[in-house]
Tab-separated table of N, CA and C in Angstrom:
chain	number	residue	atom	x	y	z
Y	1	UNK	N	6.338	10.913	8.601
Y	1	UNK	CA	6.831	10.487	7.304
Y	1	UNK	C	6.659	11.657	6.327
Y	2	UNK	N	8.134	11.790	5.450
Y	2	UNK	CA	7.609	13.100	4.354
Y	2	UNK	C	6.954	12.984	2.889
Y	3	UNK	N	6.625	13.372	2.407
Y	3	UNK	CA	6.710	13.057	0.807
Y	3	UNK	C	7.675	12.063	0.027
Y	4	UNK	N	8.668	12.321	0.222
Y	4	UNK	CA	9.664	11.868	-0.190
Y	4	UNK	C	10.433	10.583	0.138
Y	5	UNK	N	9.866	10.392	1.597
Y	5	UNK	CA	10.266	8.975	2.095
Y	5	UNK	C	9.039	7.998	1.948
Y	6	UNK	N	8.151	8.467	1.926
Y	6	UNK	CA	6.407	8.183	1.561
Y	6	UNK	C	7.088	7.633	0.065
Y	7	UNK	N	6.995	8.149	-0.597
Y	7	UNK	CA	7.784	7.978	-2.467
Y	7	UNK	C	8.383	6.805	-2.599
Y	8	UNK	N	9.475	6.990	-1.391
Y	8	UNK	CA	10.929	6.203	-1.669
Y	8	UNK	C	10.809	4.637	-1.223
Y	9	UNK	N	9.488	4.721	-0.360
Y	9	UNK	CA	9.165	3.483	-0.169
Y	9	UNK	C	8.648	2.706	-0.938
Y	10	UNK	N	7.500	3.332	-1.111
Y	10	UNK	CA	6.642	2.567	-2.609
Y	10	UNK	C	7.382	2.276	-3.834
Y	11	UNK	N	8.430	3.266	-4.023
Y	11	UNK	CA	9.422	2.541	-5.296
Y	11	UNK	C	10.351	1.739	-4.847
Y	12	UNK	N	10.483	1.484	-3.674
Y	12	UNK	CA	11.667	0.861	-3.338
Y	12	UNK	C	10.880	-1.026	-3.246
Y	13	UNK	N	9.491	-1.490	-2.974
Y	13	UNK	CA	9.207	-2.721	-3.565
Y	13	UNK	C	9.580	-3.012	-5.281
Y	14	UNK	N	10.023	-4.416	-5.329
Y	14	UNK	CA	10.738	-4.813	-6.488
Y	14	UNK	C	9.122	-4.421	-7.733
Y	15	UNK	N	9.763	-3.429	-8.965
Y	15	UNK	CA	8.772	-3.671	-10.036
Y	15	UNK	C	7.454	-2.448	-9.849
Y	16	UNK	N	7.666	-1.829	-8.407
Y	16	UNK	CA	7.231	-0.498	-8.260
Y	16	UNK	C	7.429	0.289	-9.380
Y	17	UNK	N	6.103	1.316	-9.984
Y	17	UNK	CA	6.337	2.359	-10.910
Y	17	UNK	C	5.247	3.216	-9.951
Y	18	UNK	N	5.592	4.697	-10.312
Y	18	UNK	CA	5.211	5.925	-10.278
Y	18	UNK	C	4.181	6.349	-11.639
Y	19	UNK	N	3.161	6.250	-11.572
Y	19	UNK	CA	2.227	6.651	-12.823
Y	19	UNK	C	1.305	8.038	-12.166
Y	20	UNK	N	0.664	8.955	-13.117
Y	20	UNK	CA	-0.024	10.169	-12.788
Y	20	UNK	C	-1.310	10.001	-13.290
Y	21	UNK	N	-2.146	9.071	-13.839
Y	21	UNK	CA	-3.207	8.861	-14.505
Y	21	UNK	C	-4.434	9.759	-14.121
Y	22	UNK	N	-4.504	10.084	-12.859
Y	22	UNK	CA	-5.170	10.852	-12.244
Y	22	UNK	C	-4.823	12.284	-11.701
Y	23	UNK	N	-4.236	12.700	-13.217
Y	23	UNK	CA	-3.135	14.632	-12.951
Y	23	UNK	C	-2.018	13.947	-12.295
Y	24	UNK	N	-1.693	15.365	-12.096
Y	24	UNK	CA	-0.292	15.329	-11.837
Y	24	UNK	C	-0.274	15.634	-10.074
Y	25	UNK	N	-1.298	15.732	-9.470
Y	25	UNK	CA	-1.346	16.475	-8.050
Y	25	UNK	C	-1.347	14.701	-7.490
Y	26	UNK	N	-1.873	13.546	-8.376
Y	26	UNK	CA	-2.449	12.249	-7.271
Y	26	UNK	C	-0.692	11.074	-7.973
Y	27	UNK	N	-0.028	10.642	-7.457
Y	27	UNK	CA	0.977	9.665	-7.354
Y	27	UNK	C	0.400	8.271	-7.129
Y	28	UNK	N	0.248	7.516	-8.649
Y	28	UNK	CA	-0.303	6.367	-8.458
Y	28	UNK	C	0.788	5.114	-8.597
Y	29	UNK	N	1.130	4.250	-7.371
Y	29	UNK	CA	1.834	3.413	-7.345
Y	29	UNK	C	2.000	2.070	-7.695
Y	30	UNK	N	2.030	1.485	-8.576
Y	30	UNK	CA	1.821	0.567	-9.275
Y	30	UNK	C	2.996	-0.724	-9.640
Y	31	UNK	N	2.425	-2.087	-9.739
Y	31	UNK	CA	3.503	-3.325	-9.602
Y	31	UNK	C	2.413	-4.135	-10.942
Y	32	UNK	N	2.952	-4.240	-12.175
Y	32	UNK	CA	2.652	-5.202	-13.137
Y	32	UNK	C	1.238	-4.164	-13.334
Y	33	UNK	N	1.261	-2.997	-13.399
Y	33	UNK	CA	-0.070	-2.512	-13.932
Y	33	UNK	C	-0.993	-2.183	-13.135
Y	34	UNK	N	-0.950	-2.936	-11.596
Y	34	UNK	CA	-1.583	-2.871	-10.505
Y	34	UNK	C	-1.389	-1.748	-9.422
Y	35	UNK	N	-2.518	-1.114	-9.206
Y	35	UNK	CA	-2.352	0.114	-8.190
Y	35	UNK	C	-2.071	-0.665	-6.892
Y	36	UNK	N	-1.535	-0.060	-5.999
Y	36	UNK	CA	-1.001	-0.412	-4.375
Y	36	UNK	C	-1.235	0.606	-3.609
Y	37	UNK	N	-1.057	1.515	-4.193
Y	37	UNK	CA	-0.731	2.885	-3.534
Y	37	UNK	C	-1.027	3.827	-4.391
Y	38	UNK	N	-2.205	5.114	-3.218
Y	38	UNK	CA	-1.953	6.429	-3.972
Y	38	UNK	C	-1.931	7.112	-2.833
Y	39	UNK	N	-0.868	8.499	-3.337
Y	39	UNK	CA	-1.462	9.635	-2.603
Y	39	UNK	C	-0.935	11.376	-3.197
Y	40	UNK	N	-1.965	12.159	-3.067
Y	40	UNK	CA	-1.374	13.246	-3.163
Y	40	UNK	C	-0.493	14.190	-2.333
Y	41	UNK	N	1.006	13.857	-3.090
Y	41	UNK	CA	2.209	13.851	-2.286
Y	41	UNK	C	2.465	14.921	-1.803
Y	42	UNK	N	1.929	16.488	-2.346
Y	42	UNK	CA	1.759	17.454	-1.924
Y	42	UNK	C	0.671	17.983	-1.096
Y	43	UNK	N	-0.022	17.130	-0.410
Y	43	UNK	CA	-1.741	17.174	0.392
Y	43	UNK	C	-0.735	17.724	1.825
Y	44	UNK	N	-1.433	18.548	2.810
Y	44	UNK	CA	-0.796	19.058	3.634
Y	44	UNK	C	-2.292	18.594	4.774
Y	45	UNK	N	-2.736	17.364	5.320
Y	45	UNK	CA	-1.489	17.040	6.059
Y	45	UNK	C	-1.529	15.535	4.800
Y	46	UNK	N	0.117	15.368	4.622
Y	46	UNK	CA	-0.019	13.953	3.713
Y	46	UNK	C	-0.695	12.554	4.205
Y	47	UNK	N	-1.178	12.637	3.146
Y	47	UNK	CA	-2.492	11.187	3.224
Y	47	UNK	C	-1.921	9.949	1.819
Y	48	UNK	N	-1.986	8.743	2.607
Y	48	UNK	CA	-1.707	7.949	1.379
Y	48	UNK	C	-2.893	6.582	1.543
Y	49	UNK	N	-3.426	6.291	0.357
Y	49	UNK	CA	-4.362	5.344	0.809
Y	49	UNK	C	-3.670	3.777	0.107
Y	50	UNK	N	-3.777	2.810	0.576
Y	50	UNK	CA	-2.765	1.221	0.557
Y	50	UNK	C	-4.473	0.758	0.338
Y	51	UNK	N	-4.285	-0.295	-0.291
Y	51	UNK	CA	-4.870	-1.479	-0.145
Y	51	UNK	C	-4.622	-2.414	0.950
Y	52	UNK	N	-6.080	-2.885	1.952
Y	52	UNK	CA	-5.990	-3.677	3.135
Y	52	UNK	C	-6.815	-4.771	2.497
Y	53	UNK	N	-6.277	-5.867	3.441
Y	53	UNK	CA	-7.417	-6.684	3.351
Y	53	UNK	C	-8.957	-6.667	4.671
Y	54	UNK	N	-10.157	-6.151	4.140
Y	54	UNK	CA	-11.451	-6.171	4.337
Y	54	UNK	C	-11.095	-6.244	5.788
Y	55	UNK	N	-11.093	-7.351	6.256
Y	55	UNK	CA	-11.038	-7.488	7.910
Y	55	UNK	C	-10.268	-6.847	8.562
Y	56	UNK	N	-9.116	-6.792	8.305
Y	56	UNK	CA	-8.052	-5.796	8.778
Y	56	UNK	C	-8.156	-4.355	8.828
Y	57	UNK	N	-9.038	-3.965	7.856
Y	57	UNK	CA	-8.905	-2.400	7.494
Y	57	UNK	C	-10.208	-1.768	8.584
Y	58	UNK	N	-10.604	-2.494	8.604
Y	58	UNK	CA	-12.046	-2.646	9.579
Y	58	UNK	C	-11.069	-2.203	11.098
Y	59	UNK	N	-10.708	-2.930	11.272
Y	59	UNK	CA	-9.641	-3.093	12.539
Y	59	UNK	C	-8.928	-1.364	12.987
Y	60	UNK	N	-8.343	-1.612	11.785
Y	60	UNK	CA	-7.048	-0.176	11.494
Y	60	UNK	C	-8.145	0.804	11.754
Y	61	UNK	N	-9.565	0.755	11.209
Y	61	UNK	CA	-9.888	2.224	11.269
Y	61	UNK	C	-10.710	2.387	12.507
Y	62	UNK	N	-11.191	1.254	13.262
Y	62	UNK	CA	-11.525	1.263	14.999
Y	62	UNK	C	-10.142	1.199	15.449
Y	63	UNK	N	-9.354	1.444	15.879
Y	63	UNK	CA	-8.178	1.765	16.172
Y	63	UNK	C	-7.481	2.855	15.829
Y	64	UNK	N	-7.791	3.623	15.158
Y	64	UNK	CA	-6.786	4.712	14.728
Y	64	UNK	C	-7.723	5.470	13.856
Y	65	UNK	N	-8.231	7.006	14.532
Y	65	UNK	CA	-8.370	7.732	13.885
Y	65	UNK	C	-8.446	8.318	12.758
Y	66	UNK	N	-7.111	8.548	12.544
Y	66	UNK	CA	-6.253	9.098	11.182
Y	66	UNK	C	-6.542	7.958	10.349
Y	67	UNK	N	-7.217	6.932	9.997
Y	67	UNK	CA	-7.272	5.522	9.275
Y	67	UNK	C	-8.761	5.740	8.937
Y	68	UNK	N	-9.427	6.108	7.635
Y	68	UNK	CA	-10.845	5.838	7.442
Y	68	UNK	C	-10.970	5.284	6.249
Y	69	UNK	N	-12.234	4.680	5.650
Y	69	UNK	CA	-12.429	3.985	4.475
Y	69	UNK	C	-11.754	5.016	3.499
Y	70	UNK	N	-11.006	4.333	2.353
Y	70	UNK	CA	-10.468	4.952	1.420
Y	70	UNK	C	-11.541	6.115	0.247
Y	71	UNK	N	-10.822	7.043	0.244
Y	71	UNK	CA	-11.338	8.298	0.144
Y	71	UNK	C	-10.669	8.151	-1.791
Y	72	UNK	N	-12.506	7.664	-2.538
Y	72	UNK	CA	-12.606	7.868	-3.489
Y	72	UNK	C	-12.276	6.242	-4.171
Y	73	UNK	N	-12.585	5.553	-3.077
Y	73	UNK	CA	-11.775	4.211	-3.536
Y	73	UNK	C	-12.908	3.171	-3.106
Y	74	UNK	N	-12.924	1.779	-3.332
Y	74	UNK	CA	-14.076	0.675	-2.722
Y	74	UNK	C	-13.388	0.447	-1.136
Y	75	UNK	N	-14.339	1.058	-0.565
Y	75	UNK	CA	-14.273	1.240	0.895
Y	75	UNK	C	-13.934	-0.019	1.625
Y	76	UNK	N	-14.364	-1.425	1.140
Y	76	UNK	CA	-14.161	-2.332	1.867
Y	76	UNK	C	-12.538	-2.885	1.221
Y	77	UNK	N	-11.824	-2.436	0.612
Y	77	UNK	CA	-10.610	-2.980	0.678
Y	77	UNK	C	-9.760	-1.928	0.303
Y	78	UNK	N	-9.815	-0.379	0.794
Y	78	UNK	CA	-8.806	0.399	0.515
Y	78	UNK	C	-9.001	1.495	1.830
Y	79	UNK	N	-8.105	1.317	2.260
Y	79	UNK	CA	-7.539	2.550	4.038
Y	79	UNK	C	-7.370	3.879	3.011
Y	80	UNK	N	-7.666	4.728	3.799
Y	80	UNK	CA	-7.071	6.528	3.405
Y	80	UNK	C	-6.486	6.560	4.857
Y	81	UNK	N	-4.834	6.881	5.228
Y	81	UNK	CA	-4.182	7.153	6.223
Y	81	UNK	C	-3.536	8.843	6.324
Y	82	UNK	N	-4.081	9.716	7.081
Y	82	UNK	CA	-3.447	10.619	7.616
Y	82	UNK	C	-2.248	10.921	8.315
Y	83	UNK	N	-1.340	10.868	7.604
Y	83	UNK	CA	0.021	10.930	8.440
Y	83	UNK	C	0.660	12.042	8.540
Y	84	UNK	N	-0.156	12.834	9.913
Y	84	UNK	CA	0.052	13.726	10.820
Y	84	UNK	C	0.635	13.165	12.124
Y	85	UNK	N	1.576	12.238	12.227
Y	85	UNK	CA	2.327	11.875	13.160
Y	85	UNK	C	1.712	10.631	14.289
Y	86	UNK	N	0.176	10.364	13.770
Y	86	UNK	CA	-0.703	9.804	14.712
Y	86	UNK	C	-0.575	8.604	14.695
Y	87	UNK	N	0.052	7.693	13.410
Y	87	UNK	CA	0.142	6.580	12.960
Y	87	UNK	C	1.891	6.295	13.279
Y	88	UNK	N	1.854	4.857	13.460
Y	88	UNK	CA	3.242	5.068	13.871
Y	88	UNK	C	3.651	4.671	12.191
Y	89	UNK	N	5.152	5.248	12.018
Y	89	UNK	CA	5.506	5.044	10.923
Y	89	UNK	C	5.732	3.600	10.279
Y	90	UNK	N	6.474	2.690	11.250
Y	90	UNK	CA	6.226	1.150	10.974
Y	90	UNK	C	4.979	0.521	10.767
Y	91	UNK	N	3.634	1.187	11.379
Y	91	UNK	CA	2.809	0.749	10.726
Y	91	UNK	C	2.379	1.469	9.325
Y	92	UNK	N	2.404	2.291	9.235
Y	92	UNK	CA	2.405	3.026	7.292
Y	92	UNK	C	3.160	2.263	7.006
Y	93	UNK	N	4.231	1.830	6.710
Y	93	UNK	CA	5.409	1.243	6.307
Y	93	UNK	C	4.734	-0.512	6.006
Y	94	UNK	N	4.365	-0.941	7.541
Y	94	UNK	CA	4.064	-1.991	6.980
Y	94	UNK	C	1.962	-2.142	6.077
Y	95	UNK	N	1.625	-1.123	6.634
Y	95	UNK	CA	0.126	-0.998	5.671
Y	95	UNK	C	1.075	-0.871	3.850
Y	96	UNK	N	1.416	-0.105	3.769
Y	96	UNK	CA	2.335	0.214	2.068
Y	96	UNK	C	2.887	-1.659	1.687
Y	97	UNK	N	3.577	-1.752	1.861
Y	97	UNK	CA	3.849	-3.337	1.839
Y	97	UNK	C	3.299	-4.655	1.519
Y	98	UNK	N	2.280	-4.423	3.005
Y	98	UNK	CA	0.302	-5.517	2.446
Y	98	UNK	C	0.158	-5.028	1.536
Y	99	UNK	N	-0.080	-3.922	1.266
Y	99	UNK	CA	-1.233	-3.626	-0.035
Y	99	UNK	C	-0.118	-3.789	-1.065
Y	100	UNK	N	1.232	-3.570	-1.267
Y	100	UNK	CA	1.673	-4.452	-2.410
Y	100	UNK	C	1.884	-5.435	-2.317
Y	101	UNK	N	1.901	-6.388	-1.562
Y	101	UNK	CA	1.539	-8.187	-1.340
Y	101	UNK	C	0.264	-8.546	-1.727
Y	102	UNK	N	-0.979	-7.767	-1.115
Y	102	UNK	CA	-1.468	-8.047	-1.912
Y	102	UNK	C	-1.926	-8.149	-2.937
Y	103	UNK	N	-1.576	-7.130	-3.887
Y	103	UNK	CA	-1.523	-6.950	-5.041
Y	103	UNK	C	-0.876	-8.109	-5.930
Y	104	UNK	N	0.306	-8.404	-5.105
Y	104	UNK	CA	1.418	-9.523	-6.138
Y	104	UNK	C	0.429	-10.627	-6.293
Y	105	UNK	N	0.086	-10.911	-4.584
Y	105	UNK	CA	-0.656	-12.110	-4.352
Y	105	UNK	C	-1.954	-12.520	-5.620
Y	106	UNK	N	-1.777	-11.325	-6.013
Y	106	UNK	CA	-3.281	-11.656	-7.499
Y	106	UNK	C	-2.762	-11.766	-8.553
Y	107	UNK	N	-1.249	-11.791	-8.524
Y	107	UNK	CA	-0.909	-11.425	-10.247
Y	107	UNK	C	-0.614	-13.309	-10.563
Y	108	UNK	N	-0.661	-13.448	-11.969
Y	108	UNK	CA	-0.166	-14.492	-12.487
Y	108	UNK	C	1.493	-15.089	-11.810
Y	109	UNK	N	1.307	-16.068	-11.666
Y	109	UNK	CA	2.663	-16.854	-11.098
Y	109	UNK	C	3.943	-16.132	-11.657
Y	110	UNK	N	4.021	-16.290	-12.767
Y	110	UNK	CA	5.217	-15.826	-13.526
Y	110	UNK	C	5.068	-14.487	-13.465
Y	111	UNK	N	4.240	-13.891	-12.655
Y	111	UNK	CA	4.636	-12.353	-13.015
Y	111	UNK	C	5.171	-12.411	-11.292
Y	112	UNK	N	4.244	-13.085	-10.211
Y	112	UNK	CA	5.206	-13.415	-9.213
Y	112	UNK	C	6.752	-13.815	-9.385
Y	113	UNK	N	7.789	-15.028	-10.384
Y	113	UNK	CA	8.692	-14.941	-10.310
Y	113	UNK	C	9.402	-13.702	-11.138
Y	114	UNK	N	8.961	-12.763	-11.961
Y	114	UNK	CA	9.172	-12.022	-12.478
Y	114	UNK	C	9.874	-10.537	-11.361
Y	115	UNK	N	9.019	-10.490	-10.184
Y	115	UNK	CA	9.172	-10.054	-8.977
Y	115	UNK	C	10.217	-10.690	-8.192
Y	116	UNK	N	10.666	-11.823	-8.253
Y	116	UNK	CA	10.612	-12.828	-7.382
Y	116	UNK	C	10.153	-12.593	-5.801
Y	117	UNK	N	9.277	-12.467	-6.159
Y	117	UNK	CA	8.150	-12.259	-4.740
Y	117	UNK	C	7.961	-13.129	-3.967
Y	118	UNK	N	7.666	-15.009	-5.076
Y	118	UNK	CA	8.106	-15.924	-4.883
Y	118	UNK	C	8.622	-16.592	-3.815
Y	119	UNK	N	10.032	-15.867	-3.542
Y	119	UNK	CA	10.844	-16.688	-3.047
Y	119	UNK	C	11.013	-15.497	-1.448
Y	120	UNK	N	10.751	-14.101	-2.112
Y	120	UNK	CA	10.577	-13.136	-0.969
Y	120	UNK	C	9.159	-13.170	0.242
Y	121	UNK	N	8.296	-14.268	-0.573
Y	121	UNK	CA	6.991	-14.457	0.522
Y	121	UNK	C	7.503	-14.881	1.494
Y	122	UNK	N	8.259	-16.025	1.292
Y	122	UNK	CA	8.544	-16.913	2.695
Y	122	UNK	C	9.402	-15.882	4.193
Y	123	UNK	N	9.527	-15.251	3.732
Y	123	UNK	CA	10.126	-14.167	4.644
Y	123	UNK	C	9.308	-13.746	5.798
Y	124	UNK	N	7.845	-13.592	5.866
Y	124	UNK	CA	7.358	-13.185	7.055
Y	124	UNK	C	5.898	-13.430	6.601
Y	125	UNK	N	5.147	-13.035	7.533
Y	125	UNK	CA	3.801	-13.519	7.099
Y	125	UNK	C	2.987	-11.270	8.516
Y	126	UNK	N	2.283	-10.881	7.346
Y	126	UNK	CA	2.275	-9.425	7.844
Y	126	UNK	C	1.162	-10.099	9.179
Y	127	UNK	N	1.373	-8.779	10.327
Y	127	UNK	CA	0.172	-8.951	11.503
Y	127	UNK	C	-1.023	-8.818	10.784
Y	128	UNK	N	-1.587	-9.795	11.315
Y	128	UNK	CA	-3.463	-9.777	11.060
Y	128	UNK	C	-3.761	-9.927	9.823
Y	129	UNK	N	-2.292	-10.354	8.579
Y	129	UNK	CA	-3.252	-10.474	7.100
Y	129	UNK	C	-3.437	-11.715	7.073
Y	130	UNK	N	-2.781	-12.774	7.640
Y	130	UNK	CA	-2.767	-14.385	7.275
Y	130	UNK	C	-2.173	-14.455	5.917
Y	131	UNK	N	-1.740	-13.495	5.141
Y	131	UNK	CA	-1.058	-14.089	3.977
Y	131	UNK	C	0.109	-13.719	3.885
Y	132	UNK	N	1.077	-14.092	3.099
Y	132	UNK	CA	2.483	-14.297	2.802
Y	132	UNK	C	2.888	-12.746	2.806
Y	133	UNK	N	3.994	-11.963	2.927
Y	133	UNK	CA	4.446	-10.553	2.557
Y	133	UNK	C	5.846	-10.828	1.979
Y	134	UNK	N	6.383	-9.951	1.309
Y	134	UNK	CA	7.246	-9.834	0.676
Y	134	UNK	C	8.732	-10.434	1.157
């Protein structure tokens, strides 16, 4: 995955913004104010860290290397992923996703239909989170 498709994903969930709060080197991804996603898009090899849920992330990082407690973040609910080719991209893809589900999953109702996230939960339910995804 490059920079740029890394980017294009995180803006491409409904209500996604791009904020720099942390310089201009860290890309903080954000839905209603809420971080989902960061990473420094220029880090060689690119790393992006998602919000997991606790049990799961536990999982991801006995399983996969390139996957360790989030780097600079509360370890029990944020992955740091190395994507040096080790991770398959559908799973980055779907780790980016949870962590903006779960994010929605906390916001006020109406900021859910505001998303209409709503009506986009019923759509699938992610591996191993037990809760609704986009």
């Amino acid at each position: 995955m490059t920079p740029g498709e890394l980017k294009r994903l995180c803006l491409s969930l409904p209500g996604a913004r791009e904020e720099f709060p942390f310089g201009e080197a860290n890309s903080v991804f954000k839905v209603a104010g809420k971080m989902f996603a960061l990473s420094p898009l220029e880090s060689k090899p690119l790393r992006v860290s998602p919000k997991c849920d606790p049990d799961l992330a536990v999982q991801l990082r006995r399983d996969h290397p390139e996957i360790t407690a989030g780097y600079h973040l509360n370890k029990r609910h944020w992955n740091t992923v190395v994507l040096d080719g080790g991770v398959p991209e559908d799973l980055v893809r779907e780790m980016v996703e949870d962590s903006y589900d779960l994010v929605v999953s906390g916001l006020p109702r109406r900021e859910q239909e505001k998303l209409r996230w709503v009506a986009l939960s019923q759509e699938k339910t992610p591996r191993g989170s037990g809760k609704p995804a986009r």
